[in-house]
Short mmCIF file of C-alpha atoms in Angstrom, two decimals:
data_model
loop_
_atom_site.label_atom_id
_atom_site.label_comp_id
_atom_site.label_asym_id
_atom_site.label_seq_id
_atom_site.Cartn_x
_atom_site.Cartn_y
_atom_site.Cartn_z
CA MET I 18 88.30 90.78 108.63
CA LYS I 19 85.21 92.03 110.50
CA LYS I 20 87.39 92.98 113.46
CA LEU I 21 89.75 94.87 111.15
CA PHE I 22 86.82 96.69 109.58
CA ALA I 23 85.42 97.63 112.99
CA LEU I 24 88.81 98.91 114.13
CA GLY I 25 89.14 100.92 110.92
CA VAL I 26 85.76 102.59 111.33
CA ALA I 27 86.54 103.29 114.98
CA ALA I 28 89.84 104.90 114.01
CA LEU I 29 88.15 107.16 111.48
CA LEU I 30 85.49 108.20 113.99
CA LEU I 31 88.21 108.88 116.55
CA VAL I 32 89.92 111.18 114.08
CA ALA I 33 86.64 112.94 113.34
CA PHE I 34 85.41 113.60 116.87
CA SER I 35 88.52 113.78 119.04
CA VAL I 36 90.60 116.46 117.33
CA PRO I 37 91.13 120.04 118.55
CA ALA I 38 88.69 122.68 117.42
CA MET I 39 91.30 124.39 115.23
CA ALA I 40 91.95 121.23 113.21
CA ASP I 41 90.39 120.57 109.82
CA VAL I 42 88.86 117.13 109.22
CA LYS I 43 87.39 115.56 106.12
CA ILE I 44 85.80 112.10 105.96
CA GLY I 45 84.78 110.50 102.70
CA GLY I 46 84.42 107.30 100.78
CA ILE I 47 83.91 105.72 97.38
CA ILE I 48 81.91 102.60 96.55
CA PHE I 49 82.80 100.75 93.34
CA THR I 50 80.55 98.03 91.89
CA ASP I 51 81.67 96.08 88.80
CA PHE I 52 79.07 94.56 86.48
CA TYR I 53 80.78 92.85 83.54
CA TYR I 54 80.92 90.03 81.03
CA LEU I 55 84.21 88.12 80.70
CA ASP I 56 85.07 86.02 77.65
CA ARG I 57 88.33 83.98 77.53
CA ASP I 58 89.47 81.91 74.57
CA LYS I 59 90.42 78.28 75.24
CA GLU I 60 94.15 79.01 75.61
CA ASN I 61 93.55 81.79 78.10
CA ALA I 62 90.96 79.75 80.00
CA LEU I 63 93.56 77.01 80.49
CA TYR I 64 96.21 79.51 81.54
CA ARG I 65 93.83 81.13 84.08
CA SER I 66 92.72 77.74 85.47
CA VAL I 67 89.11 77.97 84.30
CA GLY I 68 89.39 75.53 81.40
CA ASN I 69 90.97 72.27 80.28
CA GLY I 70 92.55 73.51 77.04
CA THR I 71 89.72 72.45 74.75
CA GLU I 72 87.01 74.92 75.74
CA SER I 73 86.62 78.67 76.10
CA PHE I 74 85.18 80.31 79.19
CA SER I 75 82.71 83.13 79.68
CA ASN I 76 80.69 84.40 82.61
CA THR I 77 78.91 87.43 84.04
CA ALA I 78 79.95 88.86 87.38
CA ILE I 79 78.67 91.56 89.74
CA GLN I 80 81.37 92.33 92.28
CA LEU I 81 82.40 94.82 94.95
CA PRO I 82 86.19 95.04 94.51
CA ASN I 83 88.35 96.17 97.40
CA ILE I 84 89.20 99.45 95.69
CA THR I 85 86.04 100.57 97.51
CA ARG I 86 87.35 102.80 100.29
CA LEU I 87 86.66 104.84 103.40
CA TYR I 88 89.06 107.63 104.35
CA ALA I 89 89.75 110.47 106.77
CA ARG I 90 92.07 113.47 106.39
CA TRP I 91 93.16 115.72 109.27
CA THR I 92 95.33 118.84 109.35
CA ASN I 93 96.15 121.40 112.05
CA GLU I 94 97.35 124.98 112.23
CA ASP I 95 101.01 123.90 112.47
CA ASN I 96 101.00 122.43 108.93
CA VAL I 97 100.87 118.87 110.25
CA GLY I 98 98.50 116.40 108.65
CA MET I 99 97.41 112.76 108.63
CA TYR I 100 95.57 110.53 106.16
CA ILE I 101 94.04 107.08 106.75
CA GLU I 102 92.27 104.98 104.12
CA PHE I 103 90.75 101.50 104.32
CA GLY I 104 89.92 99.35 101.32
CA LEU I 105 86.67 97.40 101.63
CA GLY I 106 85.23 94.65 99.47
CA GLN I 107 86.45 91.54 97.67
CA ASN I 108 90.18 90.92 97.71
CA THR I 109 89.59 87.52 96.09
CA GLY I 110 86.31 86.67 94.37
CA ASP I 111 88.01 85.30 91.26
CA THR I 112 86.38 82.47 89.30
CA ILE I 113 88.39 79.23 89.36
CA ARG I 114 87.94 75.64 88.17
CA GLN I 115 87.69 72.93 90.82
CA GLY I 116 86.87 69.30 90.06
CA GLY I 117 85.69 70.17 86.56
CA LYS I 118 83.27 72.81 87.89
CA TYR I 119 83.56 76.59 87.84
CA THR I 120 83.52 78.11 91.32
CA ALA I 121 83.51 81.74 92.41
CA ILE I 122 85.30 82.59 95.65
CA ASP I 123 83.37 85.27 97.50
CA ALA I 124 84.99 87.53 100.08
CA ASP I 125 82.77 90.60 100.42
CA SER I 126 83.82 91.32 104.01
CA ALA I 127 87.53 91.80 103.32
CA ALA I 128 89.21 94.93 104.68
CA THR I 129 92.71 96.19 103.94
CA LEU I 130 94.79 99.17 104.99
CA ARG I 131 95.52 101.21 101.86
CA HIS I 132 97.07 104.35 103.35
CA ALA I 133 98.20 105.46 106.80
CA TYR I 134 100.64 108.35 106.74
CA GLY I 135 101.35 111.76 108.16
CA TRP I 136 103.27 114.82 107.04
CA TRP I 137 104.73 118.10 108.21
CA ASP I 138 105.19 121.08 105.92
CA VAL I 139 108.37 122.35 107.55
CA ASN I 140 108.39 125.44 105.34
CA PRO I 141 106.99 126.39 101.91
CA MET I 142 109.88 124.54 100.25
CA PHE I 143 110.17 121.30 102.22
CA GLN I 144 107.80 118.57 103.43
CA ILE I 145 108.55 115.35 105.30
CA MET I 146 106.12 112.43 105.05
CA VAL I 147 106.18 109.11 106.92
CA GLY I 148 103.91 106.06 106.81
CA LYS I 149 102.24 103.83 104.24
CA SER I 150 101.25 105.28 100.88
CA THR I 151 102.09 105.25 97.19
CA THR I 152 105.69 106.05 96.32
CA PRO I 153 106.57 109.02 94.08
CA PHE I 154 107.93 106.75 91.31
CA SER I 155 105.80 106.19 88.19
CA PRO I 156 102.81 108.21 89.46
CA LEU I 157 100.48 108.10 86.42
CA ASN I 158 97.89 105.46 85.55
CA PRO I 159 95.57 104.90 82.58
CA SER I 160 91.83 105.31 83.07
CA GLN I 161 91.04 101.57 83.25
CA LEU I 162 89.12 100.39 86.33
CA LEU I 163 86.78 97.51 85.45
CA GLY I 164 87.62 93.93 86.50
CA THR I 165 89.85 94.08 89.58
CA ARG I 166 88.51 90.66 90.65
CA SER I 167 88.26 89.10 87.18
CA GLY I 168 91.08 86.66 87.91
CA SER I 169 93.57 88.72 85.88
CA VAL I 170 93.86 91.80 88.16
CA ASN I 171 92.43 94.22 85.60
CA ILE I 172 93.02 97.54 87.30
CA ILE I 173 94.89 100.57 85.83
CA GLY I 174 96.42 98.27 83.21
CA VAL I 175 98.95 96.58 85.50
CA GLY I 176 100.74 93.78 83.67
CA TYR I 177 99.67 95.23 80.34
CA GLY I 178 101.72 98.43 80.22
CA ASP I 179 101.38 100.19 83.57
CA TYR I 180 103.95 99.93 86.36
CA TYR I 181 102.39 100.78 89.74
CA SER I 182 105.14 101.13 92.33
CA GLY I 183 102.77 100.20 95.16
CA ARG I 184 101.67 101.44 98.58
CA PHE I 185 104.43 100.75 101.11
CA THR I 186 105.83 102.11 104.34
CA GLN I 187 108.34 104.85 103.63
CA VAL I 188 110.08 108.01 104.71
CA ARG I 189 109.82 110.72 102.06
CA GLY I 190 111.16 114.22 101.57
CA THR I 191 109.69 116.66 99.03
CA PHE I 192 111.74 119.67 97.97
CA LYS I 193 109.79 122.37 96.12
CA PHE I 194 112.14 124.47 94.02
CA ASN I 195 109.47 126.72 92.51
CA LYS I 196 106.12 126.40 90.77
CA ILE I 197 107.77 124.56 87.88
CA ALA I 198 109.51 121.61 89.55
CA ARG I 199 110.01 119.64 92.74
CA LEU I 200 112.15 116.72 93.90
CA GLU I 201 110.63 113.75 95.74
CA ILE I 202 112.87 111.14 97.37
CA ALA I 203 111.39 108.16 99.23
CA LEU I 204 113.23 105.52 101.26
CA VAL I 205 110.94 102.50 100.96
CA ASP I 206 110.77 99.31 103.02
CA PRO I 207 112.76 96.83 100.87
CA ASN I 208 111.33 93.53 102.17
CA GLY I 209 109.23 91.30 99.94
CA THR I 210 109.00 90.66 96.19
CA ALA I 211 106.48 91.23 93.42
CA VAL I 212 106.51 87.63 92.16
CA ALA I 213 106.41 84.31 93.96
CA GLY I 214 106.50 80.58 93.43
CA SER I 215 108.40 79.22 90.43
CA TYR I 216 108.75 82.68 88.93
CA GLY I 217 111.65 83.71 91.14
CA PRO I 218 115.36 83.63 90.31
CA TRP I 219 115.74 79.85 90.58
CA THR I 220 115.33 77.17 87.94
CA GLY I 221 116.04 74.02 89.94
CA ASP I 222 114.75 74.74 93.44
CA GLY I 223 111.01 74.96 92.90
CA GLY I 224 111.01 78.72 93.20
CA GLU I 225 112.19 78.68 96.81
CA GLY I 226 114.81 81.30 95.98
CA VAL I 227 112.20 84.04 96.22
CA GLY I 228 111.82 83.36 99.91
CA TYR I 229 115.58 83.37 100.40
CA GLN I 230 116.13 86.88 99.10
CA THR I 231 117.41 89.06 101.93
CA SER I 232 117.62 92.84 101.88
CA THR I 233 120.82 94.80 102.16
CA LYS I 234 121.41 97.49 104.74
CA ILE I 235 119.91 100.22 102.56
CA PRO I 236 116.20 100.63 101.72
CA ARG I 237 114.73 100.86 98.25
CA ILE I 238 115.13 104.34 96.77
CA ASP I 239 112.31 105.89 94.70
CA ILE I 240 112.92 109.27 93.08
CA SER I 241 110.63 111.52 91.04
CA VAL I 242 111.09 115.03 89.60
CA PRO I 243 107.69 116.37 88.43
CA ILE I 244 108.07 119.28 86.00
CA TYR I 245 105.16 121.58 85.12
CA LEU I 246 105.51 123.53 81.86
CA GLY I 247 102.13 125.12 81.24
CA PRO I 248 99.84 122.54 79.60
CA VAL I 249 102.64 119.96 79.58
CA HIS I 250 103.54 118.02 82.73
CA LEU I 251 106.53 115.66 82.81
CA TYR I 252 107.25 112.97 85.42
CA PRO I 253 110.78 111.53 85.14
CA GLY I 254 111.69 109.02 87.85
CA PHE I 255 114.11 106.34 88.96
CA LEU I 256 113.89 103.32 91.29
CA TYR I 257 116.79 101.31 92.71
CA GLN I 258 117.10 98.38 95.10
CA GLN I 259 119.83 95.84 95.81
CA ARG I 260 119.15 92.46 97.38
CA THR I 261 121.43 89.66 98.45
CA VAL I 262 120.49 86.00 98.04
CA ASP I 263 120.98 83.12 100.45
CA MET I 264 122.24 80.27 98.25
CA LEU I 265 120.10 77.59 99.90
CA GLY I 266 122.45 75.75 102.23
CA GLY I 267 125.62 77.15 100.74
CA HIS I 268 125.68 75.53 97.29
CA TYR I 269 126.99 77.77 94.52
CA SER I 270 129.15 79.43 97.15
CA GLY I 271 131.63 81.96 95.89
CA VAL I 272 129.48 83.28 93.02
CA ASP I 273 127.80 86.68 92.84
CA ASP I 274 124.83 86.63 95.21
CA SER I 275 123.42 90.12 94.57
CA ILE I 276 120.35 91.14 92.58
CA ASP I 277 120.06 94.77 91.47
CA THR I 278 116.66 96.14 90.53
CA TYR I 279 116.58 99.43 88.70
CA ILE I 280 113.84 101.07 86.64
CA GLY I 281 113.70 104.36 84.77
CA SER I 282 110.34 105.97 84.11
CA LEU I 283 108.98 108.94 82.14
CA GLY I 284 105.38 110.04 82.25
CA PHE I 285 103.62 112.97 80.61
CA LYS I 286 100.32 114.83 80.63
CA PHE I 287 99.10 117.25 78.01
CA GLY I 288 95.81 119.10 78.00
CA TYR I 289 94.28 121.64 75.65
CA GLY I 290 90.67 122.57 76.26
CA PRO I 291 88.57 119.38 76.35
CA PHE I 292 91.38 117.34 74.77
CA GLY I 293 93.90 115.41 76.83
CA LEU I 294 96.72 112.94 76.30
CA GLU I 295 98.60 111.02 78.99
CA GLY I 296 101.16 108.27 78.93
CA GLU I 297 104.04 106.66 80.72
CA GLY I 298 106.88 104.31 79.89
CA GLN I 299 109.37 102.29 81.95
CA TRP I 300 112.45 100.22 81.29
CA GLY I 301 114.66 98.32 83.70
CA LYS I 302 115.87 95.04 85.13
CA ASN I 303 114.59 92.56 87.72
CA TRP I 304 111.20 94.17 88.33
CA GLY I 305 109.98 90.99 89.99
CA ASN I 306 112.61 91.23 92.72
CA THR I 307 111.11 94.29 94.36
CA ARG I 308 107.60 94.91 95.64
CA SER I 309 105.02 96.59 93.40
CA LEU I 310 101.62 96.01 91.86
CA ILE I 311 102.50 94.85 88.34
CA GLY I 312 99.82 92.23 87.76
CA VAL I 313 99.87 88.48 87.15
CA THR I 314 100.58 88.31 83.42
CA PRO I 315 103.30 86.26 81.64
CA SER I 316 105.34 89.45 81.19
CA VAL I 317 105.32 89.69 84.99
CA MET I 318 106.15 86.00 85.52
CA TYR I 319 109.47 86.40 83.72
CA SER I 320 110.42 89.80 85.17
CA GLY I 321 112.53 88.34 88.01
CA ALA I 322 116.21 87.33 87.91
CA ARG I 323 116.95 83.62 87.36
CA LEU I 324 119.67 81.30 88.66
CA MET I 325 121.59 79.52 85.89
CA SER I 326 122.89 75.94 86.22
CA ASN I 327 126.46 77.32 86.44
CA GLY I 328 125.53 79.26 89.56
CA GLU I 329 125.36 82.68 87.91
CA ILE I 330 122.36 84.96 88.37
CA GLU I 331 120.87 86.20 85.09
CA ASP I 332 119.06 89.56 85.04
CA ALA I 333 115.60 89.90 83.55
CA GLU I 334 114.93 92.88 81.29
CA THR I 335 111.47 94.47 81.09
CA TYR I 336 109.84 97.45 79.40
CA SER I 337 106.28 98.74 79.53
CA PHE I 338 104.27 101.71 78.26
CA TRP I 339 100.72 102.96 77.90
CA VAL I 340 98.91 105.90 76.31
CA ASP I 341 95.48 107.33 77.16
CA LEU I 342 93.77 109.72 74.74
CA TYR I 343 90.58 111.41 75.97
CA TYR I 344 88.09 114.15 75.09
CA LYS I 345 85.66 115.70 77.56
CA ILE I 346 82.13 116.30 76.27
CA GLY I 347 80.14 117.77 79.14
CA PRO I 348 79.72 115.02 81.75
CA VAL I 349 81.11 112.36 79.38
CA THR I 350 84.85 111.70 78.91
CA PRO I 351 85.73 108.87 76.49
CA HIS I 352 89.23 107.39 76.94
CA LEU I 353 91.02 105.40 74.22
CA ILE I 354 93.70 103.24 75.86
CA TYR I 355 96.60 101.12 74.64
CA GLY I 356 99.34 99.44 76.65
CA GLN I 357 102.17 96.93 76.17
CA GLN I 358 104.67 95.16 78.40
CA LYS I 359 107.50 92.73 77.58
CA SER I 360 110.02 90.77 79.64
CA LYS I 361 113.08 88.83 78.52
CA VAL I 362 115.35 86.57 80.58
CA LYS I 363 117.73 83.72 79.75
CA GLU I 364 116.24 80.35 80.64
CA ASP I 365 119.60 78.66 81.29
CA VAL I 366 123.14 78.32 79.97
CA GLY I 367 123.05 77.40 76.28
CA LEU I 368 119.28 77.91 76.03
CA PRO I 369 117.50 80.80 74.29
CA ASP I 370 115.86 83.67 76.14
CA ILE I 371 112.31 83.43 77.45
CA GLU I 372 110.31 86.34 75.98
CA ALA I 373 106.76 87.24 76.98
CA LYS I 374 104.77 90.23 75.69
CA THR I 375 101.31 91.29 76.88
CA GLN I 376 99.00 93.98 75.49
CA MET I 377 95.73 95.77 76.16
CA TYR I 378 93.51 98.11 74.15
CA GLY I 379 89.99 99.46 74.42
CA ILE I 380 87.74 102.27 75.60
CA SER I 381 86.60 103.48 79.02
CA VAL I 382 83.91 106.18 79.33
CA PRO I 383 83.27 107.73 82.76
CA ILE I 384 79.92 109.54 82.81
CA ASP I 385 78.87 111.84 85.67
CA LEU I 386 75.10 111.45 85.98
CA ALA I 387 74.63 113.31 89.26
CA ARG I 388 76.80 114.79 91.95
CA GLY I 389 78.52 111.81 93.56
CA PHE I 390 77.12 109.26 91.07
CA ARG I 391 79.22 108.09 88.13
CA ILE I 392 78.98 105.16 85.73
CA ARG I 393 81.87 103.89 83.61
CA PRO I 394 81.07 101.73 80.57
CA GLU I 395 84.27 99.92 79.60
CA LEU I 396 85.25 97.57 76.79
CA MET I 397 88.81 96.20 76.86
CA TRP I 398 90.69 93.44 75.05
CA TYR I 399 93.71 91.77 76.66
CA ASP I 400 96.38 89.62 75.01
CA ASP I 401 98.50 87.45 77.35
CA GLY I 402 100.87 86.53 74.53
CA ASP I 403 103.04 83.41 74.33
CA ALA I 404 106.44 82.10 75.39
CA THR I 405 108.65 79.05 74.87
CA VAL I 406 109.84 77.61 78.19
CA GLY I 407 111.79 74.37 78.57
CA GLY I 408 111.38 73.71 74.85
CA THR I 409 107.59 73.85 75.16
CA TYR I 410 105.58 76.50 73.32
CA ASN I 411 102.92 78.11 75.53
CA ASP I 412 100.07 80.13 74.04
CA TYR I 413 98.52 82.10 76.92
CA GLY I 414 95.58 83.33 74.84
CA LYS I 415 93.35 86.38 74.86
CA TYR I 416 90.22 87.61 76.59
CA MET I 417 87.68 90.42 76.60
CA LEU I 418 86.05 92.37 79.44
CA ALA I 419 82.90 94.41 78.78
CA GLY I 420 80.62 96.02 81.31
CA VAL I 421 79.81 98.97 83.53
CA GLN I 422 81.33 100.16 86.77
CA PHE I 423 79.15 102.13 89.20
CA GLN I 424 80.87 104.66 91.45
CA ILE I 425 79.26 106.51 94.37
CA THR I 426 81.33 109.16 96.14
CA PHE I 427 80.72 111.16 99.29
#
């Protein structure tokens, strides 16, 4: 990780000091520090592997999550540009239970590549972009940032109502029709899945089916059509990917071996003076069979297609939504947030569906104290819901996160 960090810094310095005089360069960074108290009930402590089912769990943590970043942006006189961003900080650091004791895994020196892409504005109406970045699908996120390394991936509400399509290598075209609307189409690398282990499409093979998913000849397709109507902004979008499945040595031969993932999304923004309202909703099938950042909640566990005992593949159905209501009062902007996500998939032939619903609600209050220095008090409650699997009722419990995030920007 230290070598990766050194290479990243060297790359940013190379961009800064080795470009032509006519080019424009900007280097910046953001440091996030989370200081919070986490309180899990006994059911949630067991589910998150920090309890034995008879005791609750609580602890205080001060962490540097890997949303901390260092970036460089370069453009030239020919409308060509490049952006590189490294994430620095803990990419683990979660508290776990080992041998009856609670242990925190520390990984302060981790470094990850968040963005590395370039673009060319061919003309005022068309841009081509290539490289690793976010996709245009489902672009909005609620203002929730505390607890990335809590053990539940508490960042922008993923798993509790927000679908984040992820940062992946892609080729994207943006067509600007006018000031009101544009069309963004991205061809995204289709390899990999959002879920792993026993949460894949298989019921009797220990989850190995996830590793046997193979992509078709076409990439994943992410589409967005942002529409700007004065104070109202709309973000309709669609995602599609088809995968084929290797049937593990040829058994179940002759049955349908394809898994289609498709998701429709609609986001909105509305602002009037200091008042603002944002939200986004998604619905689709087999979310877990394509890559994205959708959390580690029960509603994510059951979002992938499953293999039935008769050899048929059963689709999983998932919806999610969130709303964020805020009001700006000078340097203070309180956000009231609610989100919900639910997945449903048939367990097996003759058995009822598995249903899992997760929710979040709370308040986040970014406060700008000085130029480049922001604090964010945040109080959020999370409900991991319940589900009946294999005839066994599972209560996944609830937990609370309360604390302050410090943000320094340059």
